[in-house]
Coordinates of C-alpha atoms in Angstrom, one line a residue:
M1 CA 4.9 89.4 -55.4
A2 CA 8.2 88.9 -53.9
E3 CA 9.1 92.1 -53.7
V4 CA 5.0 92.3 -51.9
L5 CA 6.2 89.1 -49.5
D6 CA 9.8 90.8 -49.1
R7 CA 8.7 94.3 -48.1
P8 CA 10.3 96.4 -45.2
T9 CA 8.4 96.6 -42.1
T10 CA 9.0 99.5 -41.1
H11 CA 7.9 103.1 -41.5
T12 CA 10.8 105.5 -42.5
G13 CA 10.9 109.3 -43.7
R14 CA 7.6 109.8 -41.9
T15 CA 6.5 112.1 -39.1
R16 CA 4.9 110.3 -36.2
R17 CA 1.5 112.0 -36.7
Q18 CA 1.7 110.1 -39.9
R19 CA 2.7 107.0 -38.7
L20 CA -0.5 107.3 -36.4
T21 CA -2.9 108.7 -39.2
T22 CA -1.7 105.5 -41.3
R23 CA -2.3 103.9 -39.1
L24 CA -6.1 105.0 -37.4
R25 CA -6.9 104.5 -41.3
S26 CA -5.7 100.8 -41.2
A27 CA -7.4 100.1 -37.6
R28 CA -10.5 102.0 -39.0
T29 CA -10.1 99.6 -42.0
D30 CA -9.7 96.5 -40.2
T31 CA -13.0 97.0 -38.1
V32 CA -15.3 97.4 -40.8
V33 CA -14.0 94.3 -42.4
A34 CA -14.1 92.6 -38.9
L35 CA -17.8 93.7 -39.0
G36 CA -18.3 92.6 -42.3
Y37 CA -17.8 89.1 -41.4
L38 CA -19.0 89.1 -38.4
A39 CA -22.1 90.4 -39.8
L40 CA -21.7 87.3 -42.8
A41 CA -20.8 84.6 -40.4
V42 CA -24.4 85.5 -37.8
T43 CA -26.4 85.2 -40.9
V44 CA -25.2 82.2 -42.1
L45 CA -26.0 81.3 -38.4
S46 CA -28.7 83.2 -37.7
G47 CA -31.5 80.1 -37.9
Q48 CA -29.9 78.7 -34.8
W49 CA -29.0 82.1 -33.3
R50 CA -33.1 82.9 -33.1
H51 CA -33.8 79.5 -31.4
P52 CA -30.5 78.3 -28.9
G53 CA -32.6 76.2 -26.5
S54 CA -34.7 74.2 -29.4
G55 CA -32.7 75.0 -32.5
Y56 CA -30.8 72.2 -34.4
L57 CA -29.2 72.2 -37.3
I58 CA -30.6 69.5 -39.1
K59 CA -27.9 68.4 -41.6
S60 CA -24.8 68.3 -38.9
G61 CA -26.9 64.4 -38.0
Q62 CA -26.4 63.4 -34.4
D63 CA -22.6 66.0 -34.3
Q64 CA -24.1 68.7 -32.8
T65 CA -25.5 66.8 -29.9
M66 CA -21.6 65.2 -30.0
W67 CA -20.2 69.2 -30.1
E68 CA -22.9 70.5 -27.3
W69 CA -22.2 67.1 -25.0
F70 CA -18.1 67.8 -25.4
F71 CA -18.4 71.5 -24.2
A72 CA -20.9 70.5 -21.5
V73 CA -19.0 68.2 -19.9
T74 CA -15.8 70.2 -20.1
A75 CA -17.7 72.4 -18.2
H76 CA -18.4 70.3 -15.8
S77 CA -14.8 68.8 -15.4
V78 CA -13.8 72.6 -14.9
A79 CA -16.1 73.7 -12.3
H80 CA -16.1 70.3 -10.2
L81 CA -12.1 70.5 -10.9
E82 CA -11.9 67.1 -12.3
N83 CA -10.0 65.6 -15.0
P84 CA -11.2 66.6 -18.4
L85 CA -9.2 64.5 -20.6
G86 CA -11.2 61.4 -19.7
T87 CA -14.5 60.7 -18.4
N88 CA -17.1 57.5 -17.8
L89 CA -20.3 60.0 -18.2
Q90 CA -20.8 58.2 -21.4
N91 CA -19.8 54.2 -22.0
F92 CA -19.7 53.6 -19.1
P93 CA -17.6 52.2 -16.9
D94 CA -15.1 52.4 -19.9
G95 CA -15.4 55.6 -20.2
V96 CA -14.4 58.3 -23.0
N97 CA -10.6 59.2 -23.8
M98 CA -11.8 63.1 -24.6
M99 CA -8.2 64.1 -26.3
A100 CA -8.8 61.2 -28.7
N101 CA -11.9 63.1 -29.6
T102 CA -11.1 66.5 -29.9
A103 CA -12.8 67.9 -27.7
M104 CA -11.4 71.5 -28.4
F105 CA -10.1 72.4 -25.0
G106 CA -9.2 75.3 -26.3
V107 CA -12.7 76.8 -26.5
G108 CA -14.4 74.1 -24.3
V109 CA -12.6 74.9 -21.0
P110 CA -12.5 78.8 -21.6
L111 CA -16.4 79.4 -22.6
T112 CA -17.1 77.1 -19.3
P113 CA -19.0 80.4 -17.8
V114 CA -20.6 80.7 -20.7
T115 CA -21.9 77.2 -21.6
L116 CA -22.8 76.9 -17.1
L117 CA -24.7 80.3 -17.8
F118 CA -26.1 79.8 -21.0
G119 CA -26.2 76.3 -22.2
P120 CA -23.9 74.1 -24.9
T121 CA -25.6 75.0 -27.4
V122 CA -25.4 78.8 -27.2
T123 CA -21.3 77.9 -27.1
F124 CA -21.8 75.9 -29.5
V125 CA -23.0 78.0 -32.3
L126 CA -20.4 81.4 -30.9
V127 CA -17.7 78.9 -32.0
L128 CA -18.5 78.5 -35.3
T129 CA -19.8 82.0 -35.5
L130 CA -16.7 83.1 -34.7
G131 CA -14.6 80.7 -36.0
L132 CA -16.1 81.7 -39.3
S133 CA -15.5 85.0 -39.0
G134 CA -12.4 85.2 -37.0
T135 CA -10.8 82.9 -39.5
A136 CA -11.8 85.1 -42.1
F137 CA -10.1 88.0 -40.5
A138 CA -6.8 85.9 -39.4
W139 CA -6.3 85.7 -43.2
Y140 CA -7.4 88.8 -44.2
R141 CA -4.6 90.4 -41.9
L142 CA -1.8 88.2 -43.1
F143 CA -2.8 89.0 -46.9
S144 CA -3.1 92.3 -46.0
R145 CA 0.3 92.0 -43.4
E146 CA 2.4 90.1 -46.1
L147 CA 0.9 90.0 -49.0
V148 CA -0.3 93.0 -50.9
E149 CA -1.4 96.2 -50.1
S150 CA -5.0 96.8 -50.8
K151 CA -6.8 96.4 -48.0
P152 CA -9.7 95.1 -50.4
A153 CA -7.6 92.8 -52.0
A154 CA -7.1 91.3 -49.3
A155 CA -10.6 91.4 -48.1
V156 CA -11.6 89.3 -51.0
G157 CA -9.3 87.1 -50.1
G158 CA -10.1 86.8 -46.0
L159 CA -13.7 86.4 -47.0
F160 CA -13.4 83.5 -49.5
C161 CA -11.0 81.8 -46.8
G162 CA -13.4 82.4 -43.8
F163 CA -17.0 81.5 -46.1
A164 CA -15.4 79.1 -48.8
P165 CA -17.9 75.8 -49.3
A166 CA -16.2 73.5 -47.2
M167 CA -16.2 76.2 -44.4
I168 CA -20.0 76.7 -44.4
S169 CA -20.4 72.9 -44.7
H170 CA -17.9 72.1 -41.5
A171 CA -20.2 75.0 -40.0
N172 CA -23.3 72.6 -39.5
A173 CA -21.7 70.4 -37.2
H174 CA -17.4 70.2 -36.9
P175 CA -16.1 74.0 -35.2
N176 CA -12.8 72.0 -35.1
F177 CA -12.7 72.7 -38.9
V178 CA -14.1 76.2 -38.6
A179 CA -12.4 77.7 -35.9
L180 CA -9.2 77.9 -37.9
A181 CA -8.1 80.9 -37.5
L182 CA -4.6 80.8 -35.5
L183 CA -3.1 79.1 -38.5
P184 CA -2.3 82.5 -40.5
V185 CA -1.5 83.9 -37.2
I186 CA 1.1 81.0 -37.2
A187 CA 1.8 81.5 -40.5
Q188 CA 2.2 85.1 -40.7
L189 CA 4.8 84.3 -37.4
I190 CA 7.0 82.5 -39.3
I191 CA 6.9 84.3 -42.2
R192 CA 8.5 86.9 -40.3
V193 CA 10.9 85.0 -37.8
A194 CA 12.4 84.3 -41.4
R195 CA 13.3 87.5 -42.1
R196 CA 15.3 88.0 -39.3
E197 CA 19.3 87.1 -38.6
R198 CA 18.4 86.9 -35.0
A199 CA 15.7 84.8 -32.9
R200 CA 13.9 87.1 -30.3
L201 CA 12.7 85.3 -27.2
R202 CA 9.4 87.0 -27.8
D203 CA 8.8 84.8 -31.0
V204 CA 10.4 81.7 -29.4
F205 CA 7.4 81.6 -26.6
G206 CA 4.6 83.1 -29.0
L207 CA 5.6 80.3 -31.9
G208 CA 5.6 77.8 -29.1
L209 CA 2.2 78.8 -27.7
L210 CA 0.4 79.3 -30.3
V211 CA 1.3 75.6 -31.5
A212 CA 0.2 74.2 -28.3
A213 CA -3.0 76.9 -29.0
Q214 CA -4.2 75.0 -31.7
I215 CA -3.3 71.4 -30.6
A216 CA -5.9 72.4 -28.1
L217 CA -8.7 73.5 -31.3
G218 CA -7.9 70.7 -33.8
E219 CA -4.9 68.5 -34.4
E220 CA -6.3 67.6 -38.0
P221 CA -6.5 71.0 -39.2
L222 CA -3.1 71.5 -37.8
L223 CA -1.5 68.7 -39.7
I224 CA -3.3 69.6 -43.1
F225 CA -1.7 73.2 -42.4
A226 CA 1.5 72.4 -41.8
L227 CA 2.5 70.4 -44.9
A228 CA 0.4 73.1 -47.3
F229 CA 2.6 75.6 -45.6
G230 CA 5.5 73.3 -46.5
L231 CA 5.1 73.0 -49.8
F232 CA 4.1 76.4 -50.4
A233 CA 7.4 77.8 -49.1
L234 CA 9.4 74.9 -50.9
V235 CA 7.8 76.0 -54.1
Y236 CA 8.2 79.5 -53.6
H237 CA 12.2 79.6 -53.1
L238 CA 12.8 77.3 -56.1
P239 CA 14.1 80.2 -58.0
S240 CA 16.7 80.8 -55.1
P241 CA 17.5 78.0 -53.2
R242 CA 20.0 80.1 -51.2
A243 CA 17.8 82.2 -50.1
G244 CA 15.6 79.6 -49.3
L245 CA 18.2 77.6 -47.2
H246 CA 19.0 81.0 -45.7
A247 CA 15.3 81.3 -44.5
V248 CA 14.8 78.2 -43.3
R249 CA 18.3 78.2 -41.1
T250 CA 17.1 81.5 -39.8
A251 CA 13.7 80.2 -39.2
L252 CA 15.3 77.3 -36.8
R253 CA 16.1 79.8 -35.1
T254 CA 12.8 80.1 -33.4
L255 CA 11.3 77.2 -34.2
V256 CA 13.6 74.3 -32.7
P257 CA 12.8 75.8 -29.6
A258 CA 9.3 77.0 -30.2
A259 CA 8.6 73.6 -30.6
L260 CA 10.3 72.5 -27.5
I261 CA 8.2 75.2 -25.9
T262 CA 5.6 73.4 -27.8
M263 CA 5.6 69.8 -26.7
A264 CA 6.5 70.5 -22.9
L265 CA 3.2 72.4 -22.4
T266 CA 1.2 69.6 -24.7
V267 CA 3.0 66.3 -23.2
I268 CA 0.7 65.0 -21.0
P269 CA -2.4 65.7 -23.5
L270 CA -0.9 64.0 -26.3
W271 CA 0.4 61.2 -24.2
W272 CA -3.2 60.6 -22.9
Q273 CA -4.1 60.9 -26.4
F274 CA -2.1 58.3 -27.7
F275 CA -1.6 55.8 -24.3
G276 CA -4.1 56.9 -21.9
P277 CA -7.4 55.2 -20.8
Q278 CA -9.5 54.6 -24.1
S279 CA -7.0 55.4 -26.7
Y280 CA -6.6 54.0 -29.8
R281 CA -4.0 53.6 -32.4
S282 CA -5.6 54.7 -35.6
I283 CA -9.0 54.8 -37.2
D284 CA -10.4 53.0 -40.1
H285 CA -13.2 55.1 -42.0
G286 CA -12.5 53.4 -45.7
P287 CA -12.6 55.5 -48.3
M288 CA -13.1 59.0 -48.0
G289 CA -12.0 60.6 -51.1
N290 CA -13.3 63.2 -53.3
D291 CA -15.6 62.8 -55.9
L292 CA -14.0 64.3 -58.8
K293 CA -17.5 66.3 -59.9
A294 CA -17.2 67.3 -56.1
L295 CA -14.5 70.2 -57.9
F296 CA -16.6 71.1 -60.3
Q297 CA -20.6 71.6 -58.8
F298 CA -21.7 74.1 -56.2
P299 CA -22.2 73.4 -52.8
S300 CA -25.7 72.8 -51.6
E301 CA -26.1 75.2 -48.7
S302 CA -25.4 78.0 -51.6
L303 CA -27.2 80.2 -54.2
G304 CA -26.0 78.5 -57.2
G305 CA -26.9 75.4 -55.4
L306 CA -30.0 76.3 -55.1
L307 CA -30.2 76.4 -58.6
L308 CA -27.8 74.2 -60.3
H309 CA -27.0 71.3 -57.5
G310 CA -25.7 68.5 -59.5
Q311 CA -25.4 65.2 -58.6
N312 CA -25.3 64.4 -54.9
V313 CA -21.8 63.1 -54.5
A314 CA -21.0 64.2 -51.5
I315 CA -19.7 62.2 -48.6
N316 CA -22.7 63.5 -46.0
P317 CA -24.1 67.5 -46.1
T318 CA -21.2 67.8 -43.7
E319 CA -18.1 67.5 -45.5
E320 CA -18.4 69.2 -49.1
N321 CA -14.6 69.7 -48.7
A322 CA -14.6 71.1 -52.5
Y323 CA -17.6 72.1 -54.5
F324 CA -15.5 74.8 -55.5
G325 CA -17.9 75.7 -58.8
W326 CA -16.6 74.9 -62.4
P327 CA -16.4 79.0 -62.8
L328 CA -14.2 79.7 -59.9
L329 CA -11.9 77.1 -60.6
L330 CA -11.7 78.5 -64.2
L331 CA -11.1 81.9 -63.1
V332 CA -8.2 80.4 -61.1
A333 CA -6.6 78.5 -63.6
V334 CA -7.1 81.2 -66.3
T335 CA -5.4 83.6 -63.4
V336 CA -2.6 81.5 -62.9
A337 CA -1.5 81.1 -66.9
F338 CA -1.5 84.9 -66.8
L339 CA 0.4 85.7 -63.5
W340 CA 2.4 82.5 -63.6
R341 CA 5.8 84.3 -62.8
D342 CA 4.8 85.1 -60.0
R343 CA 6.2 83.3 -57.3
V344 CA 3.1 83.8 -55.2
V345 CA 1.1 82.3 -57.4
R346 CA 3.0 79.6 -58.4
A347 CA 3.6 78.0 -55.1
A348 CA -0.2 79.0 -54.2
A349 CA -1.2 76.9 -57.7
A350 CA 1.5 74.2 -56.5
V351 CA -0.5 73.6 -53.5
I352 CA -4.1 73.6 -55.0
A353 CA -2.8 70.9 -57.8
V354 CA -1.1 68.3 -54.9
F355 CA -3.3 68.9 -52.4
T356 CA -6.9 68.6 -54.9
L357 CA -5.0 65.2 -56.3
L358 CA -4.2 63.7 -52.9
S359 CA -8.3 64.3 -51.9
L360 CA -9.2 62.2 -55.0
G361 CA -8.6 59.1 -52.4
S362 CA -7.3 56.4 -53.6
T363 CA -8.8 55.7 -56.8
L364 CA -10.3 57.9 -59.0
V365 CA -14.2 58.2 -58.4
I366 CA -16.4 60.0 -61.0
G367 CA -20.2 60.5 -60.5
K368 CA -20.2 57.7 -57.5
D369 CA -18.7 54.9 -60.2
D370 CA -15.4 54.2 -59.1
T371 CA -12.7 54.0 -61.8
G372 CA -10.4 51.6 -60.4
I373 CA -7.5 54.3 -62.2
E374 CA -5.0 54.4 -58.7
L375 CA -3.7 57.9 -56.9
P376 CA -0.9 58.8 -55.0
W377 CA -3.0 58.9 -51.6
H378 CA -3.0 54.9 -52.0
R379 CA 0.7 55.0 -51.3
L380 CA 0.2 57.6 -48.5
E381 CA -2.9 56.4 -46.5
S382 CA -1.2 53.8 -44.1
V383 CA 1.3 56.6 -43.3
P384 CA 1.0 57.2 -39.7
L385 CA -1.0 60.2 -39.0
L386 CA -2.5 60.3 -42.2
N387 CA -3.9 57.1 -41.9
T388 CA -6.4 59.5 -39.2
V389 CA -6.9 62.2 -42.1
L390 CA -10.0 62.3 -43.9
E391 CA -8.8 62.2 -47.3
S392 CA -11.5 64.7 -48.9
R393 CA -10.7 67.7 -46.2
L394 CA -7.0 67.8 -48.3
T395 CA -8.8 69.7 -50.4
M396 CA -9.4 72.5 -47.5
A397 CA -5.5 73.7 -48.6
A398 CA -6.6 75.0 -51.7
I399 CA -8.7 77.4 -50.0
P400 CA -6.0 79.7 -48.6
A401 CA -4.3 78.9 -51.7
I402 CA -6.7 80.0 -53.5
A403 CA -7.8 83.2 -51.7
A404 CA -3.9 84.1 -51.8
I405 CA -4.6 84.1 -56.1
L406 CA -7.4 86.1 -55.9
A407 CA -5.9 88.3 -53.3
V408 CA -2.7 88.9 -55.7
A409 CA -5.2 89.4 -59.2
T410 CA -7.1 91.9 -57.1
Q411 CA -4.3 94.1 -56.8
R412 CA -2.9 94.1 -60.4
A413 CA -6.5 94.6 -61.1
A414 CA -7.0 98.2 -58.5
N415 CA -3.6 99.2 -59.8
R416 CA -3.7 98.9 -63.2
W417 CA -7.4 100.5 -63.2
R418 CA -5.1 103.4 -60.7
D419 CA -2.9 103.7 -63.5
A420 CA -4.9 103.9 -66.1
P421 CA -8.7 104.4 -65.8
V422 CA -9.5 104.0 -69.2
D423 CA -8.1 100.7 -69.2
W424 CA -11.1 97.7 -69.8
R425 CA -9.3 95.0 -68.3
P426 CA -9.4 95.8 -64.4
L427 CA -13.2 96.2 -65.1
G428 CA -13.0 92.7 -66.6
W429 CA -11.2 90.9 -63.7
F430 CA -14.1 92.2 -60.9
A431 CA -16.4 91.3 -63.5
A432 CA -15.4 87.8 -63.3
L433 CA -14.4 87.6 -60.0
T434 CA -18.3 88.7 -58.9
L435 CA -19.2 86.0 -61.7
A436 CA -16.7 83.6 -59.8
L437 CA -17.8 84.3 -55.9
L438 CA -21.7 84.8 -56.5
P439 CA -22.5 81.1 -56.7
L440 CA -20.9 80.3 -53.9
T441 CA -22.6 83.0 -51.6
P442 CA -23.1 81.1 -48.7
T443 CA -27.1 80.5 -47.9
I444 CA -28.7 80.6 -44.3
L445 CA -27.9 76.8 -43.0
P446 CA -31.2 75.1 -42.3
V447 CA -32.6 74.5 -38.2
V448 CA -35.5 72.4 -37.2
Q449 CA -36.9 72.5 -33.7
R450 CA -35.8 69.3 -31.2
P451 CA -38.1 67.7 -28.8
A452 CA -38.1 68.9 -25.1
T453 CA -35.8 66.9 -22.8
P454 CA -37.7 64.6 -21.0
A455 CA -39.0 66.4 -17.8
F456 CA -37.6 63.0 -15.7
F457 CA -34.2 64.2 -16.9
T458 CA -34.7 68.0 -15.8
D459 CA -37.0 67.9 -12.3
G460 CA -34.3 65.6 -10.8
T461 CA -36.4 62.6 -10.6
V462 CA -33.9 60.4 -12.3
R463 CA -31.7 60.9 -9.4
Q464 CA -34.3 58.7 -6.8
Y465 CA -33.5 55.7 -9.7
V466 CA -29.3 56.0 -9.5
S467 CA -27.2 54.7 -6.5
G468 CA -24.2 54.9 -8.2
G469 CA -24.5 53.1 -11.3
S470 CA -25.5 53.9 -15.2
V471 CA -28.8 54.4 -16.6
V472 CA -29.4 52.5 -19.1
I473 CA -31.9 53.8 -22.4
A474 CA -33.6 51.1 -24.2
P475 CA -32.0 51.3 -26.2
P476 CA -28.5 52.6 -25.2
P477 CA -27.2 55.7 -27.4
T478 CA -25.4 55.3 -30.5
P479 CA -23.6 57.5 -33.2
P480 CA -27.3 57.2 -35.1
D481 CA -28.8 58.2 -32.5
A482 CA -27.4 59.8 -29.7
R483 CA -29.4 62.1 -28.7
A484 CA -29.4 60.5 -24.7
L485 CA -26.6 62.4 -24.4
R486 CA -28.1 65.9 -24.3
W487 CA -30.7 64.7 -22.2
Q488 CA -27.7 63.5 -19.8
A489 CA -26.3 67.4 -20.1
D490 CA -30.0 68.8 -19.5
S491 CA -30.2 67.1 -16.3
G492 CA -26.7 67.9 -15.0
F493 CA -25.1 65.1 -15.0
E494 CA -26.7 63.4 -12.8
F495 CA -26.0 59.8 -13.6
P496 CA -23.3 58.2 -16.2
L497 CA -24.7 56.3 -19.3
A498 CA -24.1 53.3 -21.3
G499 CA -23.3 53.4 -24.6
G500 CA -23.0 56.7 -26.8
Y501 CA -21.4 58.6 -29.4
F502 CA -17.6 58.8 -29.5
V503 CA -14.5 57.3 -30.8
G504 CA -12.8 54.7 -28.9
P505 CA -11.1 52.0 -29.0
T506 CA -12.5 47.6 -30.4
G507 CA -10.5 44.5 -30.3
T508 CA -7.0 43.7 -29.3
D509 CA -5.8 46.0 -32.1
R510 CA -6.7 49.1 -30.7
K511 CA -8.4 50.2 -33.9
G512 CA -10.6 53.2 -33.2
H513 CA -14.3 53.8 -34.4
Y514 CA -17.7 55.3 -33.9
G515 CA -19.7 54.3 -30.6
P516 CA -19.3 51.5 -28.4
D517 CA -19.0 47.8 -28.9
N518 CA -22.0 46.9 -28.5
R519 CA -23.2 44.6 -25.6
P520 CA -25.3 41.7 -27.3
T521 CA -28.9 43.2 -25.7
A522 CA -28.8 46.6 -27.3
T523 CA -28.0 44.6 -30.7
L524 CA -31.3 43.0 -29.9
L525 CA -32.6 46.0 -28.7
I526 CA -31.4 48.1 -31.9
K527 CA -32.9 45.6 -33.8
A528 CA -36.4 45.3 -32.1
Q529 CA -36.7 49.0 -33.1
Q530 CA -35.5 48.8 -36.6
T531 CA -37.9 45.8 -37.7
G532 CA -40.7 46.9 -35.3
T533 CA -41.3 43.1 -33.9
V534 CA -41.2 42.2 -30.8
P535 CA -38.2 39.6 -30.9
V536 CA -38.8 35.9 -29.1
I537 CA -37.0 36.1 -26.0
T538 CA -35.2 32.7 -25.0
T539 CA -34.1 32.2 -21.8
A540 CA -30.2 32.4 -22.8
D541 CA -31.2 36.1 -23.6
Q542 CA -32.6 37.0 -20.5
Q543 CA -29.6 35.6 -19.1
Q544 CA -27.5 38.0 -21.6
A545 CA -29.7 40.9 -20.9
L546 CA -28.9 40.4 -16.8
D547 CA -25.0 40.3 -17.4
D548 CA -25.3 42.8 -19.7
L549 CA -26.9 45.2 -17.2
R550 CA -24.4 43.9 -14.4
Y551 CA -21.4 45.1 -17.2
W552 CA -23.1 48.4 -17.4
R553 CA -23.2 48.3 -13.8
A554 CA -27.0 49.9 -14.3
D555 CA -29.4 51.3 -12.1
V556 CA -32.5 51.8 -14.4
V557 CA -33.2 51.3 -17.4
V558 CA -35.7 54.3 -19.4
L559 CA -37.5 54.2 -22.3
P560 CA -38.3 57.6 -23.1
P561 CA -40.8 58.6 -25.7
T562 CA -39.2 57.0 -29.3
D563 CA -39.8 55.3 -32.5
K564 CA -41.2 51.9 -31.6
A565 CA -41.9 52.7 -28.2
D566 CA -44.5 49.6 -27.6
V567 CA -42.5 47.5 -29.3
L568 CA -39.2 48.4 -27.4
R569 CA -41.6 47.9 -24.2
A570 CA -42.7 44.8 -24.8
T571 CA -39.4 43.1 -25.7
V572 CA -37.7 44.8 -22.7
D573 CA -40.6 43.4 -20.2
Q574 CA -39.7 40.2 -21.6
L575 CA -35.7 40.3 -21.5
L576 CA -35.9 41.3 -17.6
G577 CA -39.3 39.3 -16.1
I578 CA -40.9 42.5 -15.4
S579 CA -43.4 45.2 -16.2
A580 CA -42.1 48.8 -16.9
R581 CA -43.3 52.0 -14.6
Q582 CA -43.9 55.1 -16.4
V583 CA -42.6 57.8 -14.0
D584 CA -43.0 61.6 -15.4
G585 CA -42.8 60.8 -18.7
V586 CA -40.9 57.7 -19.5
W587 CA -41.3 53.8 -18.8
L588 CA -38.6 52.3 -16.7
W589 CA -37.0 49.5 -14.9
D590 CA -35.7 49.6 -11.8
V591 CA -33.2 47.4 -12.1
R592 CA -31.1 47.7 -8.9
G593 CA -32.4 44.5 -7.4
L594 CA -31.7 42.8 -10.6
A595 CA -27.8 43.8 -11.4

């Protein structure tokens, strides 16, 4: 395949009319492929599209609420000409560092009109839909221009890149790991500048802008891509190191000035992320490696998963980052053996092997049983930047590598079929490819109907009880229950919230963690709701409640319809020494005179 990667991009010996006809035919094929990807993405997310106002992707946990809030608060900041990099609308009064929370300004800012007109849920599902289809098409375009001549072969590769099990899993909740279309565009530009003897100003600015834009979409996918692309290039050029060094020197003429442009465009946001208010140094997420069984099983949201799901070994439903299924892994292994002389296949195989091994974490886990066998990630997990990566996500680097192998093999089979129509071996490949990919066909992501926002927040009543302070929900929102973020957004951000769902610093070492440092009163209310028992309230508890209300600068405490509401109401009554009033569907305590 080296000949394919190095094939000339000029069209010699053809008339202008022939070139135009070829381009039109190619554009028509590209359009059909793009529409096919888009149709599949809409189908996968059709449950949410049918109910954009009330639907909720149930497997997202509270992440959909969090992302909708990110998009909503970004639009609010843009519309009010406020700094979008930070906000105190949740976790009041400390606030939230939005750059340190992957707020995806790369889509949140340009889609501000969509968010303001149709709401953040539409923005959320639109980003997911275009993310799946756009990522698939961008890889298809790279494969068809730089790897294979057959558009159907490239389409197979693009299909897997856009709709691999990890992509469908993240489509439940994580648009930053779904909207990956810029990565293959960056790869294609680097490949092309490595061929040129002179750096072009257009390429320098283009690459600088593309990387800056990807930083605004998601830094973790960019880091994983950069490491995988570097490994691919290294292994690809091992047989011809001189050519590899020449390609590196040539590319650096563009890469270095492009990096300076990227730094100039992102220096302020990145400074804010790492050194601004509510920034943190690292985040301790604990062991997050793939279980070995996750490599061979079928994903839950697939045809194969409906019939043979196997043991549930995923971190959670949104992190099924492997789940390639044993038929596909077997097919890839056999294909690599047959096409080992192909440099692209060898390089792709290296990426698959290395990143899959790293994704298993520090120790080997099989069926949720830790074997204690130490793995390479043990020595890498404390490396700066890598220490913020969920190691199970490293298998996402294997997705385009597998896709490249499938595209190359499909091209070979198509060529053989064209040259020898009676040869049965191409039919064997197409049958094996179908059997490997069919079980991974994604199903429609499940959606439930969420309760309507209490009228207290949507009809303006809340404004009567807020005088520059915060609203304290009983109990304040946390990562396990972040519904209040939606209520705040539905009110038009009429008030700041105590607590929330975000990543922020804790302690003197400024390590990142999910959610606020719970005040004692918040902890007491959470425990009361969990146990269903009104605790014994002491004078110290009452004093602590007043101290916490002053810390939150609370104007009103609100108890919306929720589980164990009677227990919570009785607890707050005793803590504050005043009785709740029912207003517009919620119970509330006006604490402006107390706090």
